[in-house]
Every structure is written in structure tokens, then in C-alpha cells.
Tab-separated table of C-alpha atoms in Angstrom:
chain	number	residue	atom	x	y	z
A	206	THR	CA	0.000	0.002	-0.002
A	207	PHE	CA	1.004	3.624	-0.349
A	208	SER	CA	1.228	6.482	2.066
A	209	ILE	CA	-0.676	9.665	1.270
A	210	GLY	CA	1.686	12.608	1.351
A	211	ALA	CA	4.706	10.316	1.130
A	212	ALA	CA	8.038	12.056	1.061
A	213	HIS	CA	9.438	9.834	-1.658
A	214	SER	CA	7.892	9.604	-5.109
A	215	ALA	CA	8.412	5.830	-5.174
A	216	GLU	CA	5.813	5.516	-2.417
A	217	ARG	CA	3.195	7.394	-4.389
A	218	PRO	CA	0.415	5.470	-6.131
A	219	ASN	CA	0.226	4.946	-9.848
A	220	VAL	CA	-2.676	6.683	-11.585
A	221	LEU	CA	-4.680	5.116	-14.415
A	222	LEU	CA	-6.841	7.811	-16.010
A	223	ILE	CA	-9.374	6.483	-18.539
A	224	VAL	CA	-11.169	9.155	-20.577
A	225	VAL	CA	-13.849	7.980	-23.015
A	226	ASP	CA	-14.923	10.137	-25.942
A	227	ASP	CA	-18.652	11.032	-26.107
A	228	LEU	CA	-19.675	8.496	-23.454
A	229	ARG	CA	-22.885	9.193	-21.585
A	230	PRO	CA	-24.005	6.955	-18.677
A	231	GLU	CA	-25.170	4.340	-21.197
A	232	LEU	CA	-23.884	1.431	-19.103
A	233	ALA	CA	-25.504	-1.425	-17.232
A	234	CYS	CA	-24.083	-0.163	-13.937
A	235	TYR	CA	-26.057	3.043	-14.516
A	236	GLY	CA	-29.298	1.145	-14.961
A	237	GLU	CA	-29.176	0.605	-18.740
A	238	SER	CA	-29.776	-3.139	-18.590
A	239	ASP	CA	-29.786	-3.558	-22.378
A	240	VAL	CA	-26.165	-2.452	-22.608
A	241	HIS	CA	-23.366	-5.031	-22.523
A	242	SER	CA	-20.709	-3.408	-20.301
A	243	PRO	CA	-19.443	-6.097	-17.886
A	244	ASN	CA	-15.971	-4.629	-17.434
A	245	VAL	CA	-16.947	-1.079	-16.580
A	246	ASP	CA	-19.625	-2.611	-14.355
A	247	ARG	CA	-16.892	-4.590	-12.579
A	248	LEU	CA	-14.882	-1.433	-12.028
A	249	ALA	CA	-17.988	0.295	-10.644
A	250	ALA	CA	-18.588	-2.588	-8.242
A	251	ARG	CA	-15.016	-2.367	-6.952
A	252	GLY	CA	-14.738	1.412	-6.792
A	253	MET	CA	-17.248	4.226	-6.369
A	254	ARG	CA	-19.890	5.062	-8.970
A	255	PHE	CA	-20.840	8.722	-9.076
A	256	ASP	CA	-24.437	9.308	-10.164
A	257	ARG	CA	-24.224	13.105	-10.236
A	258	ALA	CA	-21.049	13.943	-12.170
A	259	TYR	CA	-21.011	16.788	-14.704
A	260	CYS	CA	-18.770	18.208	-17.402
A	261	GLN	CA	-18.101	21.941	-17.648
A	262	TYR	CA	-18.600	22.182	-21.416
A	263	PRO	CA	-20.387	19.596	-23.608
A	264	ILE	CA	-17.797	19.558	-26.425
A	265	CYS	CA	-14.494	17.641	-26.504
A	266	ASN	CA	-11.764	20.284	-26.540
A	267	PRO	CA	-13.322	22.766	-24.079
A	268	SER	CA	-14.188	19.961	-21.664
A	269	ARG	CA	-10.756	18.364	-21.789
A	270	THR	CA	-8.986	21.692	-21.516
A	271	SER	CA	-11.046	22.425	-18.407
A	272	PHE	CA	-10.426	19.217	-16.474
A	273	LEU	CA	-6.769	18.975	-17.525
A	274	THR	CA	-5.976	22.541	-16.445
A	275	GLY	CA	-8.342	22.599	-13.465
A	276	LEU	CA	-9.906	25.800	-14.812
A	277	ARG	CA	-13.455	26.554	-15.939
A	278	PRO	CA	-14.113	27.294	-19.631
A	279	GLU	CA	-14.853	30.935	-18.859
A	280	THR	CA	-11.298	31.111	-17.483
A	281	THR	CA	-9.602	29.128	-20.254
A	282	GLN	CA	-11.627	30.919	-22.971
A	283	VAL	CA	-11.532	27.659	-24.942
A	284	PHE	CA	-15.069	27.311	-26.318
A	285	GLY	CA	-14.506	25.284	-29.503
A	286	ASN	CA	-12.576	22.373	-30.970
A	287	ASP	CA	-10.269	24.594	-33.057
A	288	ILE	CA	-8.352	26.321	-30.252
A	289	TYR	CA	-5.137	25.013	-28.718
A	290	PHE	CA	-5.347	25.977	-25.060
A	291	ARG	CA	-1.764	27.265	-24.821
A	292	THR	CA	-2.597	30.066	-27.247
A	293	LYS	CA	-4.879	31.302	-24.445
A	294	LEU	CA	-2.971	30.005	-21.399
A	295	PRO	CA	0.710	29.610	-22.324
A	296	ASP	CA	1.774	29.192	-18.690
A	297	ALA	CA	-0.929	26.771	-17.565
A	298	ILE	CA	0.273	23.827	-15.473
A	299	THR	CA	-1.737	20.820	-16.613
A	300	LEU	CA	-2.572	17.817	-14.451
A	301	PRO	CA	-0.077	15.478	-16.194
A	302	GLN	CA	2.513	18.262	-16.326
A	303	LEU	CA	2.340	18.654	-12.551
A	304	PHE	CA	2.649	14.905	-12.027
A	305	ARG	CA	5.577	14.775	-14.433
A	306	SER	CA	7.378	17.534	-12.522
A	307	SER	CA	6.621	15.609	-9.303
A	308	GLY	CA	8.559	12.545	-10.420
A	309	TYR	CA	5.953	10.564	-12.350
A	310	LYS	CA	6.408	8.950	-15.740
A	311	THR	CA	3.451	10.417	-17.654
A	312	VAL	CA	2.107	8.463	-20.628
A	313	SER	CA	-0.634	9.595	-23.013
A	314	LEU	CA	-2.263	6.999	-25.258
A	315	GLY	CA	-4.914	8.127	-27.730
A	316	LYS	CA	-7.105	11.149	-27.098
A	317	ILE	CA	-6.453	12.892	-23.797
A	318	PHE	CA	-5.964	16.467	-24.876
A	319	HIS	CA	-8.142	17.144	-27.889
A	320	ALA	CA	-6.578	15.416	-30.897
A	321	GLY	CA	-6.395	16.998	-34.317
A	322	LYS	CA	-4.514	19.719	-36.077
A	323	LEU	CA	-5.398	22.651	-33.859
A	324	HIS	CA	-4.234	26.140	-34.674
A	325	GLY	CA	-0.988	26.764	-32.837
A	326	ALA	CA	-0.762	23.185	-31.554
A	327	ASP	CA	2.476	21.328	-31.227
A	328	SER	CA	3.580	18.770	-33.805
A	329	SER	CA	1.791	15.963	-31.990
A	330	GLY	CA	-1.540	17.476	-32.969
A	331	GLY	CA	-2.453	19.130	-29.702
A	332	SER	CA	-1.259	16.456	-27.261
A	333	ASP	CA	0.865	19.009	-25.318
A	334	ALA	CA	3.690	16.479	-25.422
A	335	GLU	CA	6.473	18.979	-24.737
A	336	HIS	CA	5.009	20.030	-21.397
A	337	SER	CA	2.813	17.202	-20.148
A	338	TRP	CA	4.030	13.811	-21.268
A	339	THR	CA	7.082	11.598	-20.996
A	340	VAL	CA	5.521	9.410	-23.720
A	341	SER	CA	2.683	10.348	-26.105
A	342	LYS	CA	1.302	7.944	-28.717
A	343	GLN	CA	-1.515	7.968	-31.274
A	344	PHE	CA	-2.910	4.960	-33.141
A	345	THR	CA	-4.425	4.306	-36.578
A	346	ALA	CA	-6.797	1.643	-37.881
A	347	THR	CA	-5.387	-0.980	-40.195
A	348	LYS	CA	-6.624	-1.331	-43.758
A	349	LEU	CA	-8.651	-4.391	-42.721
A	350	GLY	CA	-10.188	-2.454	-39.851
A	351	GLN	CA	-11.563	0.093	-42.308
A	352	GLN	CA	-13.535	-2.506	-44.247
A	353	GLY	CA	-16.850	-4.140	-43.436
A	354	GLU	CA	-20.593	-3.663	-43.588
A	355	GLY	CA	-21.833	-0.131	-43.024
A	356	ARG	CA	-23.969	2.770	-44.166
A	357	ASP	CA	-24.050	6.542	-44.334
A	358	LEU	CA	-27.057	7.753	-42.382
A	359	THR	CA	-29.513	10.235	-43.852
A	360	TYR	CA	-27.968	13.598	-43.119
A	361	PRO	CA	-28.865	16.808	-44.950
A	362	GLY	CA	-26.088	18.006	-47.216
A	363	GLY	CA	-24.112	14.783	-46.921
A	364	ASN	CA	-22.742	13.059	-43.842
A	365	LYS	CA	-19.439	14.977	-43.821
A	366	GLY	CA	-17.684	11.758	-42.814
A	367	TRP	CA	-19.051	11.425	-39.300
A	368	CYS	CA	-22.703	10.340	-39.490
A	369	ARG	CA	-21.988	6.757	-40.525
A	370	TRP	CA	-21.406	3.336	-39.052
A	371	LEU	CA	-19.205	0.372	-39.939
A	372	ALA	CA	-19.295	-3.165	-38.549
A	373	ALA	CA	-15.621	-3.663	-39.281
A	374	GLU	CA	-13.651	-6.700	-40.267
A	375	GLY	CA	-10.630	-7.770	-38.257
A	376	THR	CA	-9.929	-7.943	-34.536
A	377	ASP	CA	-9.900	-5.349	-31.767
A	378	GLU	CA	-6.307	-4.508	-32.610
A	379	ASP	CA	-7.238	-3.529	-36.155
A	380	GLN	CA	-8.820	-0.497	-34.473
A	381	PRO	CA	-7.009	2.319	-32.626
A	382	ASP	CA	-8.714	1.546	-29.315
A	383	GLY	CA	-7.598	-2.081	-29.440
A	384	GLN	CA	-4.020	-1.056	-30.150
A	385	MET	CA	-4.273	1.489	-27.357
A	386	ALA	CA	-5.384	-1.133	-24.842
A	387	ALA	CA	-2.493	-3.413	-25.783
A	388	GLU	CA	-0.002	-0.572	-25.319
A	389	ALA	CA	-1.625	0.429	-22.016
A	390	VAL	CA	-1.210	-3.126	-20.717
A	391	ARG	CA	2.447	-3.013	-21.790
A	392	GLN	CA	2.972	0.274	-19.949
A	393	LEU	CA	1.418	-1.172	-16.785
A	394	GLU	CA	3.689	-4.179	-17.020
A	395	LEU	CA	6.742	-1.936	-17.520
A	396	ALA	CA	5.994	0.155	-14.441
A	397	GLY	CA	8.813	-0.057	-11.922
A	398	ASP	CA	9.923	2.074	-8.999
A	399	GLN	CA	9.045	5.328	-10.744
A	400	PRO	CA	5.343	6.065	-10.227
A	401	LEU	CA	3.241	5.989	-13.391
A	402	PHE	CA	0.557	8.410	-14.559
A	403	LEU	CA	-1.045	6.504	-17.452
A	404	ALA	CA	-3.769	8.311	-19.384
A	405	VAL	CA	-5.752	6.236	-21.878
A	406	GLY	CA	-8.144	8.106	-24.168
A	407	PHE	CA	-10.513	5.684	-25.863
A	408	LEU	CA	-12.083	7.063	-29.051
A	409	LYS	CA	-15.289	5.053	-29.120
A	410	PRO	CA	-18.250	5.486	-28.967
A	411	HIS	CA	-17.366	8.803	-30.713
A	412	ASP	CA	-18.406	9.033	-34.348
A	413	PRO	CA	-17.815	7.753	-36.962
A	414	PHE	CA	-19.356	4.688	-35.365
A	415	ILE	CA	-16.797	2.032	-36.209
A	416	ALA	CA	-16.244	-1.137	-34.174
A	417	PRO	CA	-15.496	-4.791	-34.924
A	418	LYS	CA	-18.565	-6.641	-36.135
A	419	LYS	CA	-18.835	-8.846	-33.038
A	420	TYR	CA	-19.863	-5.815	-30.967
A	421	PHE	CA	-22.652	-4.947	-33.387
A	422	ASP	CA	-23.824	-8.558	-33.104
A	423	LEU	CA	-24.527	-7.955	-29.397
A	424	TYR	CA	-27.414	-5.692	-30.451
A	425	PRO	CA	-29.910	-7.194	-32.923
A	426	PRO	CA	-31.549	-4.305	-34.828
A	427	ALA	CA	-35.032	-5.304	-33.694
A	428	SER	CA	-33.958	-4.966	-30.038
A	429	ILE	CA	-32.984	-1.301	-30.294
A	430	ARG	CA	-35.328	1.008	-28.397
A	431	ILE	CA	-35.643	4.622	-29.498
A	432	PRO	CA	-36.886	7.147	-26.917
A	433	SER	CA	-40.261	8.709	-27.476
A	434	VAL	CA	-40.027	12.469	-27.360
A	435	PRO	CA	-42.904	14.125	-25.500
A	436	GLU	CA	-44.120	17.538	-26.498
A	437	SER	CA	-42.186	20.117	-24.533
A	438	LYS	CA	-44.185	21.892	-21.837
A	439	GLY	CA	-43.473	25.546	-21.343
A	440	THR	CA	-41.200	27.669	-23.496
A	441	THR	CA	-37.926	26.097	-24.525
A	442	ALA	CA	-35.181	28.633	-25.187
A	443	PRO	CA	-34.441	28.909	-28.924
A	444	LEU	CA	-30.716	28.425	-28.277
A	445	ALA	CA	-31.138	25.238	-26.236
A	446	ILE	CA	-30.280	23.040	-29.238
A	447	ALA	CA	-27.084	23.769	-31.157
A	448	LYS	CA	-27.424	25.011	-34.721
A	449	GLY	CA	-25.865	23.503	-37.814
A	450	LEU	CA	-27.210	19.964	-37.498
A	451	ASP	CA	-30.681	18.891	-38.587
A	452	PHE	CA	-31.796	15.418	-37.648
A	453	SER	CA	-35.370	15.869	-38.857
A	454	LYS	CA	-34.492	13.921	-42.001
A	455	PHE	CA	-33.584	10.811	-40.018
A	456	THR	CA	-35.759	7.799	-40.766
A	457	ASP	CA	-36.673	5.204	-38.153
A	458	GLN	CA	-33.999	2.997	-39.694
A	459	ASP	CA	-31.423	5.777	-39.286
A	460	ARG	CA	-32.334	6.196	-35.630
A	461	ARG	CA	-32.108	2.476	-34.868
A	462	GLU	CA	-28.813	2.118	-36.700
A	463	PHE	CA	-27.345	5.200	-35.037
A	464	LYS	CA	-28.134	3.963	-31.543
A	465	ARG	CA	-27.088	0.396	-32.351
A	466	ALA	CA	-23.735	1.635	-33.626
A	467	TYR	CA	-23.245	3.849	-30.573
A	468	LEU	CA	-23.942	0.867	-28.289
A	469	ALA	CA	-21.540	-1.292	-30.305
A	470	GLY	CA	-18.890	1.363	-29.655
A	471	VAL	CA	-19.692	1.341	-25.938
A	472	SER	CA	-19.266	-2.432	-25.750
A	473	PHE	CA	-16.067	-2.293	-27.816
A	474	MET	CA	-14.651	0.294	-25.420
A	475	ASP	CA	-15.806	-1.806	-22.461
A	476	ALA	CA	-13.859	-4.804	-23.749
A	477	GLN	CA	-10.705	-2.682	-23.935
A	478	VAL	CA	-11.216	-1.457	-20.379
A	479	GLY	CA	-11.467	-5.125	-19.397
A	480	LYS	CA	-7.922	-5.705	-20.672
A	481	LEU	CA	-6.618	-2.951	-18.414
A	482	LEU	CA	-8.487	-4.337	-15.409
A	483	THR	CA	-7.070	-7.804	-16.097
A	484	ALA	CA	-3.568	-6.313	-16.161
A	485	LEU	CA	-4.261	-4.775	-12.731
A	486	ASP	CA	-5.493	-8.190	-11.524
A	487	ASP	CA	-2.561	-10.162	-12.922
A	488	GLY	CA	0.108	-7.876	-11.547
A	489	ASP	CA	-1.583	-7.413	-8.169
A	490	ARG	CA	-1.544	-3.688	-8.963
A	491	TRP	CA	-4.842	-2.590	-7.439
A	492	GLN	CA	-3.315	-1.672	-4.088
A	493	ASN	CA	-0.886	0.840	-5.548
A	494	THR	CA	-3.009	2.189	-8.418
A	495	MET	CA	-5.787	4.754	-8.493
A	496	VAL	CA	-8.240	4.348	-11.366
A	497	VAL	CA	-10.341	7.224	-12.711
A	498	PHE	CA	-12.900	6.482	-15.438
A	499	PHE	CA	-15.235	9.016	-17.053
A	500	GLY	CA	-16.723	10.349	-20.277
A	501	ASP	CA	-15.579	13.783	-21.420
A	502	HIS	CA	-19.227	14.902	-21.757
A	503	GLY	CA	-22.646	13.380	-22.298
A	504	TYR	CA	-24.578	12.705	-25.486
A	505	HIS	CA	-28.121	12.634	-26.838
A	506	LEU	CA	-29.548	9.478	-28.381
A	507	GLY	CA	-32.792	10.980	-29.655
A	508	GLU	CA	-33.903	12.982	-26.646
A	509	HIS	CA	-35.169	16.385	-27.781
A	510	HIS	CA	-34.882	14.979	-31.331
A	511	TRP	CA	-31.105	15.417	-31.000
A	512	TRP	CA	-28.398	12.893	-31.892
A	513	ASN	CA	-25.207	14.554	-30.752
A	514	LYS	CA	-23.623	16.539	-27.917
A	515	GLY	CA	-23.456	20.306	-27.400
A	516	THR	CA	-26.595	20.996	-25.369
A	517	ILE	CA	-26.726	21.767	-21.659
A	518	PHE	CA	-29.647	19.494	-21.017
A	519	GLU	CA	-28.960	16.659	-18.576
A	520	GLU	CA	-28.119	14.128	-21.326
A	521	SER	CA	-25.247	16.243	-22.600
A	522	ALA	CA	-23.935	17.645	-19.305
A	523	ARG	CA	-23.998	14.502	-17.153
A	524	VAL	CA	-21.214	11.941	-17.475
A	525	PRO	CA	-20.430	8.459	-16.154
A	526	PHE	CA	-17.753	8.691	-13.474
A	527	ILE	CA	-16.092	5.871	-11.523
A	528	PHE	CA	-13.198	6.209	-9.079
A	529	TRP	CA	-11.051	3.584	-7.375
A	530	SER	CA	-8.811	4.577	-4.493
A	531	PRO	CA	-7.169	1.700	-2.605
A	532	GLU	CA	-7.312	3.266	0.843
A	533	ALA	CA	-10.732	4.941	0.679
A	534	ARG	CA	-13.396	3.422	2.930
A	535	GLY	CA	-16.287	4.093	0.561
A	536	MET	CA	-15.187	1.748	-2.200
A	537	GLY	CA	-17.839	-0.632	-3.497
A	538	GLN	CA	-20.587	1.953	-3.038
A	539	SER	CA	-22.285	4.604	-5.137
A	540	THR	CA	-22.885	8.240	-4.356
A	541	ARG	CA	-25.374	10.876	-5.395
A	542	GLY	CA	-23.022	13.606	-4.201
A	543	ILE	CA	-22.423	16.216	-6.888
A	544	VAL	CA	-18.982	16.402	-8.499
A	545	GLU	CA	-17.601	18.138	-11.567
A	546	LEU	CA	-14.864	16.997	-13.931
A	547	ILE	CA	-12.900	20.060	-12.864
A	548	ASP	CA	-12.561	18.344	-9.470
A	549	VAL	CA	-10.418	15.485	-10.823
A	550	TYR	CA	-7.225	17.576	-10.779
A	551	PRO	CA	-7.352	18.723	-7.110
A	552	THR	CA	-8.591	15.307	-5.961
A	553	LEU	CA	-5.664	13.433	-7.494
A	554	CYS	CA	-3.265	15.990	-6.032
A	555	ASP	CA	-4.895	15.532	-2.632
A	556	LEU	CA	-4.727	11.732	-2.714
A	557	CYS	CA	-1.199	11.543	-4.126
A	558	GLY	CA	0.335	14.100	-1.782
A	559	ILE	CA	1.206	16.584	-4.530
A	560	LYS	CA	0.838	20.308	-3.895
A	561	PRO	CA	-1.549	21.729	-6.508
A	562	PRO	CA	-0.785	24.964	-8.338
A	563	ARG	CA	-2.516	28.100	-7.141
A	564	GLY	CA	-5.780	29.073	-8.766
A	565	LEU	CA	-7.401	25.710	-9.438
A	566	GLU	CA	-11.148	26.198	-9.677
A	567	GLY	CA	-12.337	22.721	-8.658
A	568	GLU	CA	-12.174	21.079	-5.251
A	569	SER	CA	-11.163	17.694	-3.925
A	570	PHE	CA	-13.981	15.181	-3.513
A	571	ARG	CA	-11.882	13.048	-1.177
A	572	PRO	CA	-14.570	13.266	1.567
A	573	LEU	CA	-17.067	11.510	-0.726
A	574	LEU	CA	-14.635	8.620	-1.200
A	575	VAL	CA	-14.800	8.104	2.548
A	576	ASP	CA	-18.520	8.774	3.050
A	577	PRO	CA	-20.645	8.476	-0.116
A	578	LYS	CA	-23.715	9.749	1.740
A	579	LEU	CA	-22.310	13.271	1.830
A	580	PRO	CA	-23.996	15.742	-0.551
A	581	GLY	CA	-20.868	16.707	-2.452
A	582	LYS	CA	-20.853	20.173	-3.960
A	583	PRO	CA	-23.942	22.388	-3.746
A	584	ALA	CA	-24.066	22.615	-7.532
A	585	ALA	CA	-22.388	21.815	-10.854
A	586	TYR	CA	-21.924	24.340	-13.649
A	587	THR	CA	-21.949	23.742	-17.404
A	588	ILE	CA	-21.790	26.328	-20.179
A	589	ALA	CA	-22.161	26.378	-23.977
A	590	VAL	CA	-21.572	29.175	-26.470
A	591	ARG	CA	-24.142	30.024	-29.146
A	592	GLY	CA	-22.870	32.704	-31.506
A	593	GLN	CA	-21.970	35.736	-29.393
A	594	GLY	CA	-23.978	34.555	-26.378
A	595	ILE	CA	-23.353	32.007	-23.646
A	596	GLY	CA	-25.757	29.545	-22.098
A	597	ARG	CA	-24.935	29.027	-18.430
A	598	SER	CA	-26.503	26.195	-16.470
A	599	VAL	CA	-26.434	25.215	-12.801
A	600	ARG	CA	-27.417	21.741	-11.561
A	601	THR	CA	-28.356	21.100	-7.941
A	602	GLN	CA	-29.588	17.853	-6.437
A	603	ARG	CA	-33.114	18.628	-7.620
A	604	TRP	CA	-33.022	21.418	-10.204
A	605	ARG	CA	-31.416	22.436	-13.476
A	606	TYR	CA	-31.550	26.171	-14.143
A	607	THR	CA	-30.234	27.730	-17.372
A	608	GLU	CA	-29.915	31.267	-18.705
A	609	TRP	CA	-29.096	32.152	-22.299
A	610	ASP	CA	-27.254	35.451	-22.763
A	611	GLY	CA	-27.975	36.396	-19.165
A	612	GLY	CA	-31.630	35.491	-19.609
A	613	LYS	CA	-32.171	37.804	-22.591
A	614	GLN	CA	-32.593	34.857	-24.968
A	615	GLY	CA	-34.328	32.458	-22.655
A	616	VAL	CA	-34.520	30.994	-19.162
A	617	GLU	CA	-35.124	27.329	-18.307
A	618	LEU	CA	-35.988	25.569	-15.059
A	619	TYR	CA	-36.400	21.793	-14.819
A	620	ASP	CA	-37.356	19.647	-11.859
A	621	GLN	CA	-35.015	16.680	-12.372
A	622	GLN	CA	-36.873	14.517	-9.896
A	623	ALA	CA	-40.129	14.724	-11.854
A	624	ASP	CA	-38.664	15.470	-15.297
A	625	PRO	CA	-35.179	13.925	-15.680
A	626	ASP	CA	-35.034	14.560	-19.447
A	627	ASP	CA	-35.750	18.316	-19.213
A	628	TYR	CA	-39.036	18.649	-21.096
A	629	ALA	CA	-41.219	20.725	-18.770
A	630	ASN	CA	-39.762	24.227	-18.482
A	631	LEU	CA	-41.093	25.710	-15.249
A	632	ALA	CA	-39.236	29.028	-15.362
A	633	GLU	CA	-42.234	31.194	-16.220
A	634	ARG	CA	-44.667	29.648	-13.745
A	635	PRO	CA	-45.416	31.992	-10.829
A	636	GLU	CA	-45.292	29.228	-8.228
A	637	TYR	CA	-41.583	28.671	-9.038
A	638	ALA	CA	-40.529	32.338	-8.832
A	639	ALA	CA	-38.726	31.848	-5.512
A	640	THR	CA	-36.865	28.807	-6.856
A	641	VAL	CA	-35.825	30.755	-9.953
A	642	ALA	CA	-34.567	33.619	-7.809
A	643	GLU	CA	-32.553	31.307	-5.588
A	644	LEU	CA	-30.990	29.457	-8.537
A	645	LYS	CA	-30.285	32.719	-10.331
A	646	ARG	CA	-28.173	33.785	-7.343
A	647	LEU	CA	-26.427	30.414	-7.322
A	648	LEU	CA	-25.710	30.672	-11.053
A	649	ALA	CA	-24.276	34.172	-10.576
A	650	ARG	CA	-21.752	32.754	-8.120
A	651	GLY	CA	-20.549	30.535	-10.945
A	652	GLY	CA	-18.861	27.756	-8.955
């Protein structure tokens, strides 16, 4: 076992950080019994499952920039996928950068920082390799892994390469995520006296929806259930749904195939997580390794007629989040305490005995790991930009309250106990005026 606050880096725990692209809580351990996710379920049974965990921005790059710097999007000013965060924050100390400077070997596999050719990014395509990582690796599908049965879904103006699925030929390792899992296992096996910070960024279930055929076979098309969308009650803000995508042309076949392909990606990812858990089993590594598993933001699978991310409804803001800490008394339980992804940075510093940099905007949730019955934070905050305006949302244990452009372009209030999918906007009802006023003050405090 390790000693928190140990004087010597060799006594510090290893950290396995698993970040999954576009994963909402579409897992059996979150009550989705139709989903085949035995490995993530096993991790949830061992560690702590958080039922009220939220991202700070429902798009990849802004979300990842936030939790990796420990700063809220309004501080980072990273609101899109085309901005390399160091053009805004050249002196930021990232989570892996701090661990690297504290004696850890830091390894990035796949998508941790937002991948892609970002303006001003380093040659590794935005991985921040120079500052944050001892080792940084990306992976590419084989030729065989790009072949198989698939279809472009009905998307106005063409699918632009993303709105498609492929039940691919080949094995797991013909796909980037399979290669990533194999390399992650190798890195765990190589770990010696130097503590390891291993970050594994699985790409699926992110579009395009490509996975080996065997994972599609887990979900017969006739078994796929599409949510019915009730008529919204009350006024929904016109900016609540992002512009630029129109799913009204989707047929029932498109909807079934979209969700089936997303679920195939979830199960494919789950199988790769299983390989990492087996490596922890085989090497008796659980007692000196912390494991953090989460999605970078949520996702809609037909709710509000939306098939993507980018909203600040519950489906897009809420994420699956599982944490294993060897010495925490609350392991094996779940919690409804509120946490935010921005809290990962200070929590890992707290548990590993590393002094955090000044100015972090999250807080350690270590108390929840000891007593899952605690309430956690009073609220979680998520924002999204629409044109020149910003939608700002606050989530408490019961309510979600959202203002667009300071309320000038819409206000939303949802009772999550009675209306978990955010369809009945109560903001304009007189009987909720006091609740609106209270949440407005909470939103103004901004975390």
C-alpha cells in the first residue's frame, strides 16, 4: 500500500486515467440493462460510482482543456474544438505536467488532450507532449479495420464523414482503441519504481461509429429502443439546441442504426477497459493504483430529437464517473453527491500528496470517497456558447436552471426529480418564482 503525502515519489500510487470520448451513462451499472458493459460494471462494483457527475462544457476540446488545467471554460476561454489551449494560457500547469514535474512517468495514449490539427498546436496534434508527457502515442486503424458492412445515415447536405457506421472486419487490434489497450497493458507491465501516470483516451463510442462486427452482433436491430419524445411543456429557449445539425431527415432505420452503432462502440470500449483491469489483476496492482474512469461529456440518443452533444440538457452535461482509491473506505458503493470533472485535478493531487498549483477552480472530492452519503458540492456548472452569447446552467440535487445570454434569450428551469429529461420548463410559472430567484443567485456565483 502507499502512504498519502509520502516524502518519496516511489511511495506514491500509480494513476490510471481512462477518458472515453462522447460516453454518456449508457452502461448497465447506470441502470441501462440492455447495454453489454461487464468490465466497466466490474470497475464500478469495486470502486465508487458517481451518479451526479457533470462536465463543464459539452464539447471535446473545451471539456478536456477544463479538467486537464483545473480551470473553468470561462477562465480558459476555450469554447470550440479549433483552439489550442496554450494560445490562451501559455503558462498553464496541466494535471499530467504537474505529475511529471513531481517525479511521475506520464504516458498519453490516444485522445487525452483534444486530438487533431489545432491552430498553434504542437507537432503531436495538440497532445501538449512537450510540457505534459514523458511518452505520447496515437494509433491508426489498419486497412482491414476500415472494411466491413456499413452505411451513411440520412444527413442533410451529406454526412461529412461522421454520421456513418461500420461493422468492421478484423480484430480489436485492427482499431485504434484495441491497439491502445495493448499498449496500455504493456505500460502497466513496464511500471517499476518510478510512479506511473497513465492516461488512456478511448475514441469510441465517438463518431464515426466504427467497431469490430462482433460488438454490433450484441445488439440485434429489432432490439434497439428509441426514446419517445414528449411535447415540450413551457417555453424552450431557442438556443437550447445547437445550430448547424438537422436530424429531422432521419428515418426510423437511421435512428435504430445510429443507436445500435453507438452501443456497439460502448461495448467495444468496455472490452478494452477489461484488458486494463485484467492487467491490474494479474500484476496485483490494485493496491498501488488509483483508477479514474469518465466520459468527457454526455450525449443525446434521440432525446429532444437530437443525436449529438453540445446541449446543456442533462443528457449532454452529465457523465459516467467511476473512481477507485485503494485506501478509501467508501469503495464498493455509489454516491449521489455532486462532482464536476474540474474536481479530478485537485482530488488526485490531494490523494497523491502533490501540492496543486494556485488558482485551481475545482475542489477535492476526497470526503465523498470516505462517506458516499455526503452531498458533495452544492451545484455543478456547465456552459455552452451560441454565436456571441453564452448559455450558463447550474445543476443542484433537484433542479437544473439555465440562462441564455444572461436570460435575454431564454430561461429554463427543470425539476429533475419529476422530469429527468428536461421537457417541462417551469421558469415562467409563478409558483416557481422563488426557486428561480434562488438558482439565479447560485448561477451568478458561478462555482
